[in-house]
Tab-separated table of C-alpha atoms in Angstrom:
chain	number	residue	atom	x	y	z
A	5	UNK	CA	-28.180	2.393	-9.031
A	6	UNK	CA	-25.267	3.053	-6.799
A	7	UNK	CA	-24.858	6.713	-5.580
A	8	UNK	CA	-21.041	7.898	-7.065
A	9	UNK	CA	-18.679	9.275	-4.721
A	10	UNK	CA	-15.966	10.146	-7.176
A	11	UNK	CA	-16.847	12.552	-9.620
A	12	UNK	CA	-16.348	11.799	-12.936
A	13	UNK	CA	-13.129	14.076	-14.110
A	14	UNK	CA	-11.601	12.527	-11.256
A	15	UNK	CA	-12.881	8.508	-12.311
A	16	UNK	CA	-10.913	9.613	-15.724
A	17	UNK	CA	-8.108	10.564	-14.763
A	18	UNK	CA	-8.071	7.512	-12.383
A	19	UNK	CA	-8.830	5.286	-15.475
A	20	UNK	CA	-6.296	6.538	-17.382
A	21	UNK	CA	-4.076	5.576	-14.879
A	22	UNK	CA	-5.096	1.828	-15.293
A	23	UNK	CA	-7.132	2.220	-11.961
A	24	UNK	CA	-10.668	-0.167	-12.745
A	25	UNK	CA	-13.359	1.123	-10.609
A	26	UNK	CA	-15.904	-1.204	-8.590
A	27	UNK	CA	-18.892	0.248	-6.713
A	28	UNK	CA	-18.953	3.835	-5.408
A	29	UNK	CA	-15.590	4.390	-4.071
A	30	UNK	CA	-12.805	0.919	-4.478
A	31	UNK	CA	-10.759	0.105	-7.444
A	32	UNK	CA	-8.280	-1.874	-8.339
A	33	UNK	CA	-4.882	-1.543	-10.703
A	34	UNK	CA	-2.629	-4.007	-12.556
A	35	UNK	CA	0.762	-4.228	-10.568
A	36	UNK	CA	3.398	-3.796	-12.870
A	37	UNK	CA	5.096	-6.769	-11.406
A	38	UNK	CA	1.904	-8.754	-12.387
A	39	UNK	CA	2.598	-8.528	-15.774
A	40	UNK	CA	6.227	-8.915	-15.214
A	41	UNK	CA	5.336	-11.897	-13.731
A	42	UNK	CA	3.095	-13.005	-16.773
A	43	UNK	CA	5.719	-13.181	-18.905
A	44	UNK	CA	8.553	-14.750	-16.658
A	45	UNK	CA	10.590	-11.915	-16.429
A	46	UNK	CA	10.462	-10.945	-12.551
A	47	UNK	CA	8.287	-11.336	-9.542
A	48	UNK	CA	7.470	-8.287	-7.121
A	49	UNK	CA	9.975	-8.096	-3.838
A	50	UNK	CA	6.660	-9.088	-1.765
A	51	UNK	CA	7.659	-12.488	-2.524
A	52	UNK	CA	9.786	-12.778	0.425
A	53	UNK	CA	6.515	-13.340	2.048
A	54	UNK	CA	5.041	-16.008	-0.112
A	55	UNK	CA	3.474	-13.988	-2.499
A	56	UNK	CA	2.978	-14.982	-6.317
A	57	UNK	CA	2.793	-11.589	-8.705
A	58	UNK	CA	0.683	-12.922	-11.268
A	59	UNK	CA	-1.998	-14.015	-7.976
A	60	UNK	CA	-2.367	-11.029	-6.154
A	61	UNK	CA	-5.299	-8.343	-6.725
A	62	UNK	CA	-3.942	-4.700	-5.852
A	63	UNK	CA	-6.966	-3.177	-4.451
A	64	UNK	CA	-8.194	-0.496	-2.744
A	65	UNK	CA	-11.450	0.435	-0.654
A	66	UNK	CA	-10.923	4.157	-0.468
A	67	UNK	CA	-9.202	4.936	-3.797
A	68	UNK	CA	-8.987	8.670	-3.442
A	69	UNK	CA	-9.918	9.508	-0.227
A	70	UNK	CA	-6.871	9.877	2.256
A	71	UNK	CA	-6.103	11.519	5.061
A	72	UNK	CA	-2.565	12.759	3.680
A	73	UNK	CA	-1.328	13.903	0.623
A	74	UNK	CA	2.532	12.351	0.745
A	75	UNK	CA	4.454	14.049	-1.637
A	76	UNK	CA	5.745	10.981	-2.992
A	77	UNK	CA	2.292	9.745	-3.420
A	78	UNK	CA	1.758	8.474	-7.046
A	79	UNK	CA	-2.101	9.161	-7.095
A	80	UNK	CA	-3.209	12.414	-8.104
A	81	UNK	CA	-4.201	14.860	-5.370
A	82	UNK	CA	-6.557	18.204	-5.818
A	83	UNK	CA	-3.177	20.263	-5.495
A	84	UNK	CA	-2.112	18.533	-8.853
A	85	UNK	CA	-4.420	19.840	-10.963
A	86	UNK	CA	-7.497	22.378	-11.188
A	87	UNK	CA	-9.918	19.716	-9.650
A	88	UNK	CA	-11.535	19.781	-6.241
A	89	UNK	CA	-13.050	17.174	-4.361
A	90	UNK	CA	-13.619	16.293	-0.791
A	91	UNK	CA	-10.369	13.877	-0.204
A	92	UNK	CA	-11.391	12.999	3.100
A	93	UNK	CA	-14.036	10.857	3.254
A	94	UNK	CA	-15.932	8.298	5.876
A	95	UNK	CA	-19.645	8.520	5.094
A	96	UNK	CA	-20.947	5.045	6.592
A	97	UNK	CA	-24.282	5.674	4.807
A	98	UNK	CA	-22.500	5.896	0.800
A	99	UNK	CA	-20.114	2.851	1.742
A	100	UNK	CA	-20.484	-0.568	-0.304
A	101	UNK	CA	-20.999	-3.970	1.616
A	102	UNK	CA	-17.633	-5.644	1.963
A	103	UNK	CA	-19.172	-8.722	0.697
A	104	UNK	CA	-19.432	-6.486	-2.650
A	105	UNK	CA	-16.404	-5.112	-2.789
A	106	UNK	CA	-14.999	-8.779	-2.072
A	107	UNK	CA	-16.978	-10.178	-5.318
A	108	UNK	CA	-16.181	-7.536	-7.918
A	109	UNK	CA	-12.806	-6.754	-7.307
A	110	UNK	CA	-12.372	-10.598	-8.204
A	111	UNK	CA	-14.627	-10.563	-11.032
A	112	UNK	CA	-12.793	-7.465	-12.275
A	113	UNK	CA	-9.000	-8.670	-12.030
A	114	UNK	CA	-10.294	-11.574	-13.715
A	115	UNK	CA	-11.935	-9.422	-16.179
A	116	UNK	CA	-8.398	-7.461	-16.794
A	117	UNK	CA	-6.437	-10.788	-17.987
A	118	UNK	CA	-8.827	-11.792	-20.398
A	119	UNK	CA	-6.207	-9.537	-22.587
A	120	UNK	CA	-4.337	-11.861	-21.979
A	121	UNK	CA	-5.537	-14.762	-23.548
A	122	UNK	CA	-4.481	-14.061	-27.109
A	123	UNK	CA	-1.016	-13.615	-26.274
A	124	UNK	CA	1.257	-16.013	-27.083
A	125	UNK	CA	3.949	-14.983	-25.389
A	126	UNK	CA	2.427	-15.087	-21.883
A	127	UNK	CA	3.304	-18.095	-19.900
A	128	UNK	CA	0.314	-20.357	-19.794
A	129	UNK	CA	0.590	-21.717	-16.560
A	130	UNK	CA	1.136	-18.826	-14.571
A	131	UNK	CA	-2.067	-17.302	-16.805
A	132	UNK	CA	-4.320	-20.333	-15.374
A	133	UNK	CA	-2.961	-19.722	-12.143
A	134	UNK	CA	-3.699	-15.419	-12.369
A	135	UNK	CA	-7.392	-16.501	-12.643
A	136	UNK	CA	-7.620	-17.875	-9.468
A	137	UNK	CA	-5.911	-15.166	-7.169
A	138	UNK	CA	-4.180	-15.935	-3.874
A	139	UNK	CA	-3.878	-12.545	-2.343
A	140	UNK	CA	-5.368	-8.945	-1.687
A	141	UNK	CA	-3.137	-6.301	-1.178
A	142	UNK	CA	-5.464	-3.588	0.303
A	143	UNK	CA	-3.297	-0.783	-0.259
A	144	UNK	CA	-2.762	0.619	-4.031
A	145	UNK	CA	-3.854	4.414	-2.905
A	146	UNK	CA	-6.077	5.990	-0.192
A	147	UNK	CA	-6.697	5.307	3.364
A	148	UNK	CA	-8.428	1.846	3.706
A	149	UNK	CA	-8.576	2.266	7.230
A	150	UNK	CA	-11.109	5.315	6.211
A	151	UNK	CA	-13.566	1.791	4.973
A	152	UNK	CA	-15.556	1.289	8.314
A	153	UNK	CA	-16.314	-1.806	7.476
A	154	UNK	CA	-12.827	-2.812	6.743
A	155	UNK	CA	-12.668	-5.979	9.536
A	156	UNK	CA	-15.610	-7.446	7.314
A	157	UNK	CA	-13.490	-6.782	4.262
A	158	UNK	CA	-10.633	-8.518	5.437
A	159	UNK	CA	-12.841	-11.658	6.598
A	160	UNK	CA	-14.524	-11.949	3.229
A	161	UNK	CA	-11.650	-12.126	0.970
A	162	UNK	CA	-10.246	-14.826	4.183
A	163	UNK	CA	-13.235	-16.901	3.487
A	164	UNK	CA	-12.317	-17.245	-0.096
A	165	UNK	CA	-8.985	-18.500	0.700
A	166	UNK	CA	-7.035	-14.918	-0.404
A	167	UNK	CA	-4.696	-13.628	2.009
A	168	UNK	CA	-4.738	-9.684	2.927
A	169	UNK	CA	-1.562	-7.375	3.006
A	170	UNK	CA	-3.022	-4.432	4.728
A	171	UNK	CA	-1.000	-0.967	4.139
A	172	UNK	CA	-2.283	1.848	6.681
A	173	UNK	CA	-1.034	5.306	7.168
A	174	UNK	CA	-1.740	4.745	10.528
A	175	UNK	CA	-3.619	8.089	11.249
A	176	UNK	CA	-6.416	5.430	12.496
A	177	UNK	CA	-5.795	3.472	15.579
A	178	UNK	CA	-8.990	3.046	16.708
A	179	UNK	CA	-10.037	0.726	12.822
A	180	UNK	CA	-6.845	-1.038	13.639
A	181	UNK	CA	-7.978	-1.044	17.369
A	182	UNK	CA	-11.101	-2.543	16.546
A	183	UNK	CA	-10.349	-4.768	13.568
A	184	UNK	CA	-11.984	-8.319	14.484
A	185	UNK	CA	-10.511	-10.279	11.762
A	186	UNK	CA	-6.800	-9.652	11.543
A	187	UNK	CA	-4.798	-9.113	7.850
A	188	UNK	CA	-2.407	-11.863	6.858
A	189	UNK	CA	0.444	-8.769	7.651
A	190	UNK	CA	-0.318	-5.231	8.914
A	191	UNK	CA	2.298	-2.453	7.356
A	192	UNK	CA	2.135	0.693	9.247
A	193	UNK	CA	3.901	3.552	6.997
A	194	UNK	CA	5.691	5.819	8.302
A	195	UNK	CA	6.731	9.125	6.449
A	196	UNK	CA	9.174	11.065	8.742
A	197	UNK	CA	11.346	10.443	11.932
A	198	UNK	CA	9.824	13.419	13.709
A	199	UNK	CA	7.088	15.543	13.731
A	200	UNK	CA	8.152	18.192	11.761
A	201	UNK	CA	9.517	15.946	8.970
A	202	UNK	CA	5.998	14.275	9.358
A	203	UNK	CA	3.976	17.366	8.510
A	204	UNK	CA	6.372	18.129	5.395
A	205	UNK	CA	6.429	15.145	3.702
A	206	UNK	CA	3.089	13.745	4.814
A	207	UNK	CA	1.195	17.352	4.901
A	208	UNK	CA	-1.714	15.570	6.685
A	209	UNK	CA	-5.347	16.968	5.923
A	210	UNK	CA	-6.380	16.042	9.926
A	211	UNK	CA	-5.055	17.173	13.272
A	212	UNK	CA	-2.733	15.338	15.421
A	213	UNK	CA	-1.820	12.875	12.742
A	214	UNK	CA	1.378	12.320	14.438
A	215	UNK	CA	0.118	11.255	17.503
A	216	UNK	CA	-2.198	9.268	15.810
A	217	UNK	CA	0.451	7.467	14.357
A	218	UNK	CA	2.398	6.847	17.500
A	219	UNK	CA	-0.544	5.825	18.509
A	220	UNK	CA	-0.878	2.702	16.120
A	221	UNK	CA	2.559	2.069	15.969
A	222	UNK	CA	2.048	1.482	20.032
A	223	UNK	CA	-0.282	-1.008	19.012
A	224	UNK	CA	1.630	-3.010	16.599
A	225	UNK	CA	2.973	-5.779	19.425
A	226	UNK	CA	-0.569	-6.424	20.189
A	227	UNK	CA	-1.204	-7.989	16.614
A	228	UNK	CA	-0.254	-11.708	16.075
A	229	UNK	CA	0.043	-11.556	12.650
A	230	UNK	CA	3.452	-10.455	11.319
A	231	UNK	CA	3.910	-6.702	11.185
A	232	UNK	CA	5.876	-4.017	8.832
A	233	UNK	CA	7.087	-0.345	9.415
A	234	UNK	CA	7.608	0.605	5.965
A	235	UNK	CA	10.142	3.839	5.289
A	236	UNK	CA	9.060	5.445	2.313
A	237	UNK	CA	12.041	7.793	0.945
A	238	UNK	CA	12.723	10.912	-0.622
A	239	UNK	CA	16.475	12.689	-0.653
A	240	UNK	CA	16.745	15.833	0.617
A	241	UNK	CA	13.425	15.212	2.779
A	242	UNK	CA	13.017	11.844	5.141
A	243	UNK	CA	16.173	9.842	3.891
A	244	UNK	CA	18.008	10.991	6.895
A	245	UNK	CA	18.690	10.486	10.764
A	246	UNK	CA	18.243	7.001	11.218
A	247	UNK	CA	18.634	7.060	14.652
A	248	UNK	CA	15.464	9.083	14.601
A	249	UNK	CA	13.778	6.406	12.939
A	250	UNK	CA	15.502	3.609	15.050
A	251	UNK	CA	14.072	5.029	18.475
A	252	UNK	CA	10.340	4.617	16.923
A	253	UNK	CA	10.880	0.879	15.667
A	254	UNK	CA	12.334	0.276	18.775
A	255	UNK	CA	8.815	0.839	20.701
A	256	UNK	CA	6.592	-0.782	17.848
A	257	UNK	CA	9.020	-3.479	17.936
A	258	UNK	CA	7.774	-5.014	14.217
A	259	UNK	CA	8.423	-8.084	12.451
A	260	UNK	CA	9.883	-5.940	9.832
A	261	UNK	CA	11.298	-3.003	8.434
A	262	UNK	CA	10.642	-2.464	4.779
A	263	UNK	CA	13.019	0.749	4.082
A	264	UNK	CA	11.935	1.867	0.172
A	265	UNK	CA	12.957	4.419	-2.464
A	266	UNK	CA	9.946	6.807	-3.247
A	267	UNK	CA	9.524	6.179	-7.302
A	268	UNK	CA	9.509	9.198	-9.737
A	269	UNK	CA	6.176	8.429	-11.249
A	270	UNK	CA	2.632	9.378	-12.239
A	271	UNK	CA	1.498	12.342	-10.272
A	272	UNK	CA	4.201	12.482	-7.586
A	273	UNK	CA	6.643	13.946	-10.723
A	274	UNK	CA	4.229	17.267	-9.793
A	275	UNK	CA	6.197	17.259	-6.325
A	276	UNK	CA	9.089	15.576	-6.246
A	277	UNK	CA	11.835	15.745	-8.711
A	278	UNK	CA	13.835	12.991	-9.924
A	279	UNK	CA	17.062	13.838	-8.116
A	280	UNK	CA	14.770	13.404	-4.785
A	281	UNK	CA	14.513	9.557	-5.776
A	282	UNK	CA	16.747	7.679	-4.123
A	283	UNK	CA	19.273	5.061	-5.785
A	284	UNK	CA	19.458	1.277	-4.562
A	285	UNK	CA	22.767	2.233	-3.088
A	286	UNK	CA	21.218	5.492	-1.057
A	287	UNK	CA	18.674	3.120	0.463
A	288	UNK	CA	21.475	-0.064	0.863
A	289	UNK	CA	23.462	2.739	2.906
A	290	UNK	CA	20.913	3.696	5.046
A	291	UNK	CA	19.255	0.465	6.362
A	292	UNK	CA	23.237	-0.462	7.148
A	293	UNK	CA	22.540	2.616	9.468
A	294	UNK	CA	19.761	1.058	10.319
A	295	UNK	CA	21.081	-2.217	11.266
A	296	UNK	CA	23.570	-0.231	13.603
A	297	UNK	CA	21.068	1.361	15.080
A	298	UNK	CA	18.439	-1.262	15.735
A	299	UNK	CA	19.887	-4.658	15.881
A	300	UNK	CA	17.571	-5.470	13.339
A	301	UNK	CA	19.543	-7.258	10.237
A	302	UNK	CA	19.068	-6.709	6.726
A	303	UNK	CA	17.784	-10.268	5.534
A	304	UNK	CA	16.493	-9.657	2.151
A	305	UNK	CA	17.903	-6.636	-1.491
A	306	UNK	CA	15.851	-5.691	-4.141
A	307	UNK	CA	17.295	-4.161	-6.781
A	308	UNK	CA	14.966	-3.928	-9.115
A	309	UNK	CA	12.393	-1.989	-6.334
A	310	UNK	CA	15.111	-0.377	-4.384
A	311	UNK	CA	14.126	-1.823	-0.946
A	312	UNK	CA	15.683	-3.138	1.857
A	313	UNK	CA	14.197	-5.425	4.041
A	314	UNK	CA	15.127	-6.036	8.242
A	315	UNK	CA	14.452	-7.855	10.658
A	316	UNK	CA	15.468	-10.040	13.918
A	317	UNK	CA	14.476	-13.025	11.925
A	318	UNK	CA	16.891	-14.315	9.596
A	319	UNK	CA	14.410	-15.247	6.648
A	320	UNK	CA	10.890	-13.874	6.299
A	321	UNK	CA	7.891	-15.731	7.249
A	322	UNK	CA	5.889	-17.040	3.938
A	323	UNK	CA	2.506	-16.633	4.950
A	324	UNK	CA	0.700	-17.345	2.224
């Protein structure tokens, strides 16, 4: 029997949360654009990219261990409640096989739309089609650059034929260094212009997590798949001084720049208020700062998921 890493109160609260646990420390979680997508009324913004909602497994191989605790963060955090566990973890001994992790996070996305069956008013093709997923993204919560194994992870789910959106925090270069097998896209997030802003919106559990960062974003040019700075945002915190944020995509020089309202929901309500959540318009005005900062263009709205997208391209790159 597998050893646990996350304790039980904290598995609950997890499941609660729609998170469905596989092995001793991934999970996955229903997008809500999945089911959206189920019943033909929307598709997540990620199609830009080529990917189908009602295809892609939102997964994660750390699910609660990170080495920040973003304020906007959606997953609960020890601070949230009267909990403690050890957040950061990266224990190669306690660590599934990726081949494992591969398997059952299939077998349990497939096992989440059997509730699906019964309802008539889910469109039948696009259920047929859920059951054989397309993509991975390995993101959902955590660090999954904490997975030491995560190269492996990223070729298994390739050798099925899934493509792999990875989402890193970027506090480790050296796993995105040494990653053998490349994601389908690399997003590097990035929660502050500066260092200061960094350490208040971030509050990082590890030293010199901002020159860690700058670190991977230095490495970004290296990678031949496409890459993303995403701009998470949060009014009266980070949404502000672009040109601060212009002089660091300027030396990553990625495909893209994903600039995104933080979302008022699940445990970041503990942290944030709702004022701090930025409108469509708030973000719209900013990446236009952007654009005048950069050179990059704003190629792509959502609405619906109050993001921006930018680039020197003039359409995205479907990759899947």
């Amino acid at each position: 029997m597998l050893e646990a890493v996350v304790t039980f109160p904290v598995r609950e609260i997890l499941s609660q949360q729609g998170y469905k646990f596989v092995g001793r420390h991934s999970a996955i979680k229903f997008c809500h654009w999945l089911r959206k997508s189920l019943y033909g009324k929307g598709a997540c913004y990620k199609g830009w990219y080529g990917i189908s909602s009602h295809r892609c497994i939102q997964m994660s191989p750390m699910v609660i261990f990170c080495s920040h605790q973003c304020v906007f963060c959606w997953r609960v955090q020890s601070s949230d409640t009267n909990l403690k566990w050890k957040q950061y973890f990266n224990e190669e001994p306690l660590v599934d096989d990726p081949e494992d992790i591969c398997e059952w996070t299939i077998k349990a996305q497939k096992k989440c739309l059997q509730g699906y069956l019964s309802d008539p008013n889910v469109n039948r093709e696009k259920l047929r089609e859920a059951f054989e997923p397309k993509h991975v993204a390995i993101s959902l919560s955590g660090e999954p650059c904490m997975y030491p194994r995560l190269s492996s992870l990223i070729e298994e789910y390739r050798s099925r034929g899934l493509t792999t959106f990875l989402v890193t925090n970027g506090t480790y270069p050296h796993r995105l260094r040494s990653l053998e097998s490349e994601p389908t896209q690399l997003y590097v997030s990035l929660t502050g212009y500066d260092e200061n802003t960094y350490l208040k919106v971030a509050r990082p559990m590890i030293k010199n997590g901002w020159e860690k960062i700058m670190e991977s974003l230095g490495l970004l040019s290296s990678f031949s798949c496409p890459t993303v700075i995403r701009l998470t945002l949060v009014k009266g915190l980070n949404l502000k001084n672009p040109g601060g944020y212009a002089k660091l995509i300027e030396t990553a020089e990625p495909t893209y720049v994903e600039a995104k309202a933080a979302m008022h929901i699940g445990y970041s309500r503990k942290r944030i208020s709702g004022e701090s959540m930025p409108s469509f318009s708030d973000i719209k005005k900013f990446s236009v700062k952007l654009e005048e900062e950069t050179g990059y263009k704003i190629i792509r709205e959502s609405l619906d998921s109050r993001v921006v997208l930018l680039s020197r391209l003039r359409s995205p790159v479907k990759v899947a």
